[in-house]
């Protein structure tokens, strides 16, 4: 059973471009969480999704950021018109249900130049 | 708002010594996690603590939970260089949607 797969592992974007980060959860996992980690900081919750639904987006910036988890395919975190402050590591985690431990992917390290 | 505080944030210790990392949190929680992160890598789950008085041990690491004091500790026994990493505690908000609130991490360096 493969773990949580994120791609790309590293992503470089120029200011103003769009960034798309993908997360394939573990098999049989229908709950996905996205976190952002700034340098020398802990992870900060962004959004919690189940298949086709956003359950909690209280950690998402109000503008430029969006997330989806379609019925088929990976979860996508989309950042439009990236700025330097978006440079961070973005981690995805998945779990099989609300009360079970979530497992983390390897992360996508976004650099905005 | 749930807050999680770790201390110390930086810890440099010699091989063979013992030390404890502390994790305080501000409101009642269902679960407390300890993770290890190596530079540029993902988080490796070390322990999940579910109830008051829980104690878990793996190798040179032992974690405990006191829910009344809202305190967890990660004790390192006879440290070795391979334990050098950043250690995070994270708390799951009670009745919440599984979103974890993380401490800032303790960067541990074990010197030969």
XYZ file of C-alpha atoms in Angstrom:
225
model
C 0.000 0.000 0.000
C 1.725 3.127 -1.209
C 1.814 6.059 1.156
C 0.438 9.511 0.514
C 1.909 10.700 -2.770
C 2.504 14.344 -3.509
C 3.812 15.878 -6.682
C 5.755 17.657 -7.705
C 8.282 17.424 -4.902
C 9.784 20.771 -5.849
C 8.106 23.567 -7.760
C 9.526 26.902 -8.840
C 7.191 29.626 -10.016
C 7.689 33.256 -10.954
C 5.601 35.871 -9.203
C 2.168 36.062 -10.765
C 2.108 32.490 -12.064
C -0.154 29.727 -10.851
C 0.954 26.784 -8.744
C -0.868 23.446 -8.703
C 0.020 20.927 -6.053
C -1.301 17.396 -6.203
C -1.967 14.866 -3.476
C -3.003 11.247 -3.937
C -4.189 9.841 -0.601
C -3.492 6.346 0.623
C -5.750 3.617 -0.715
C -9.171 3.600 0.988
C -8.540 7.045 2.491
C -11.268 9.553 1.711
C -10.185 12.365 4.040
C -7.473 14.788 2.936
C -5.813 17.625 4.833
C -3.448 20.296 3.552
C -0.881 22.026 5.748
C 1.683 24.734 5.069
C 5.083 24.922 6.719
C 7.083 28.115 6.626
C 10.842 27.906 7.286
C 11.660 27.158 10.930
C 7.956 26.881 11.790
C 5.497 24.132 12.597
C 2.806 23.088 10.171
C -0.312 25.227 9.899
C -3.642 23.710 8.908
C -5.132 25.023 5.690
C -8.070 22.892 4.581
C -9.830 19.575 5.203
C -11.637 17.834 2.367
C -13.617 14.693 1.779
C -14.498 13.425 -1.667
C -16.135 16.309 -3.550
C -16.630 18.340 -0.362
C -14.719 20.993 1.540
C -15.325 20.305 5.218
C -13.178 22.953 6.890
C -11.268 25.703 5.094
C -10.700 27.908 8.113
C -6.933 27.978 7.518
C -7.056 28.960 3.856
C -6.168 32.506 2.857
C -9.285 34.226 1.548
C -7.816 35.065 -1.836
C -5.800 33.208 -4.465
C -5.954 29.821 -2.722
C -8.390 27.048 -3.521
C -8.579 23.310 -2.991
C -10.582 20.448 -4.396
C -10.854 16.704 -4.001
C -12.841 15.351 -6.934
C -14.624 12.042 -7.085
C -11.835 10.698 -9.284
C -8.225 11.737 -9.133
C -5.975 13.496 -6.665
C -6.674 16.411 -4.414
C -5.405 19.692 -5.841
C -4.233 22.772 -3.971
C -4.186 25.707 -6.341
C -2.462 29.005 -5.717
C -3.133 31.755 -8.232
C -0.856 34.741 -8.848
C 1.811 33.491 -6.469
C 3.836 35.937 -4.384
C 7.162 35.476 -2.599
C 5.363 34.944 0.701
C 3.775 31.775 -0.708
C 7.184 30.080 -0.701
C 6.852 27.219 1.756
C 6.544 23.471 2.059
C 3.002 22.228 1.517
C 2.105 18.913 3.072
C -0.885 16.740 2.445
C -2.154 14.107 4.873
C -4.896 11.515 4.518
C -6.951 9.336 6.811
C -9.613 6.672 6.426
C -12.061 8.342 8.793
C -12.478 11.252 11.173
C -11.162 9.447 14.231
C -8.133 7.735 12.783
C -4.570 8.924 12.450
C -3.663 10.858 9.322
C -0.484 10.030 7.422
C 1.645 12.678 5.740
C 3.068 12.846 2.266
C 6.585 13.960 1.400
C 5.506 17.514 0.745
C 5.867 19.941 -2.151
C 8.414 22.661 -1.706
C 7.254 25.753 -3.535
C 9.722 28.500 -4.325
C 8.476 31.758 -5.798
C 11.143 33.787 -7.578
C -8.384 28.969 20.064
C -6.184 25.956 20.658
C -2.509 26.845 21.123
C 0.436 24.500 21.417
C 3.743 25.545 22.898
C 6.932 23.546 22.840
C 10.102 24.156 24.725
C 12.893 24.361 24.261
C 12.888 25.397 20.603
C 16.566 24.550 20.228
C 18.415 21.836 22.089
C 22.047 20.901 21.750
C 23.170 17.938 23.753
C 26.005 15.495 23.980
C 25.753 11.856 23.147
C 24.888 9.751 26.142
C 22.947 12.475 27.960
C 19.271 12.571 28.849
C 16.856 15.390 28.199
C 13.136 16.199 28.048
C 11.130 18.228 25.556
C 7.887 19.758 26.811
C 4.630 20.367 25.009
C 1.846 22.444 26.587
C -1.556 22.961 25.004
C -4.327 25.315 25.899
C -7.641 23.425 25.610
C -8.998 19.932 25.985
C -7.964 17.576 23.237
C -8.666 14.052 22.015
C -5.186 13.109 20.913
C -1.607 14.246 21.074
C 1.001 13.305 18.495
C 4.768 13.449 18.404
C 6.496 13.641 15.038
C 10.063 13.663 13.847
C 11.157 15.674 10.815
C 14.565 15.469 9.166
C 15.687 18.429 7.017
C 13.788 18.560 3.741
C 11.728 15.504 4.625
C 8.172 14.746 5.669
C 6.907 14.037 9.146
C 7.441 10.638 10.675
C 4.866 9.697 13.287
C 6.534 8.653 16.538
C 3.737 8.406 19.105
C -0.002 8.883 19.431
C -1.183 9.483 23.006
C -4.864 9.049 23.647
C -5.568 9.191 27.357
C -4.433 10.680 30.623
C -1.389 8.924 31.979
C -0.524 7.334 28.633
C 3.128 6.434 28.297
C 4.736 5.039 25.181
C 8.330 4.089 24.517
C 10.266 3.322 21.375
C 13.995 2.861 21.650
C 15.565 5.870 23.350
C 12.380 7.953 23.181
C 9.538 7.923 25.678
C 6.422 10.068 25.494
C 3.858 10.716 28.208
C 0.604 12.630 28.509
C -1.007 14.434 31.435
C -4.375 15.696 30.219
C -5.172 17.477 33.469
C -2.029 19.577 33.207
C -2.386 19.698 29.402
C 1.218 18.651 29.153
C 3.109 16.053 27.190
C 6.773 15.231 27.477
C 9.207 13.544 25.107
C 12.105 12.105 27.049
C 15.361 11.222 25.362
C 17.569 8.667 27.053
C 21.283 8.327 26.297
C 21.075 10.395 23.139
C 22.864 9.322 19.971
C 23.727 11.379 16.889
C 21.011 9.683 14.813
C 18.372 11.351 16.963
C 19.323 14.770 15.587
C 16.162 16.133 13.955
C 13.283 18.499 14.637
C 10.548 17.123 16.877
C 7.004 18.421 16.750
C 4.069 17.838 19.007
C 0.598 18.294 17.568
C -2.791 18.289 19.192
C -6.108 17.267 17.737
C -8.859 19.630 18.779
C -11.543 17.796 20.731
C -14.584 17.089 18.593
C -12.984 18.867 15.741
C -12.440 17.944 12.152
C -9.111 16.228 12.655
C -7.159 19.347 11.956
C -3.967 19.279 13.967
C -2.451 22.266 15.724
C 1.328 22.015 15.784
C 3.939 23.397 18.089
C 6.847 25.288 16.552
C 9.142 22.314 16.933
C 12.279 21.530 18.893
C 15.431 21.351 16.829
C 17.611 18.746 18.481
C 21.314 18.460 17.756
C 23.218 15.600 19.358
C 26.951 16.164 19.361
C 29.490 13.339 19.512
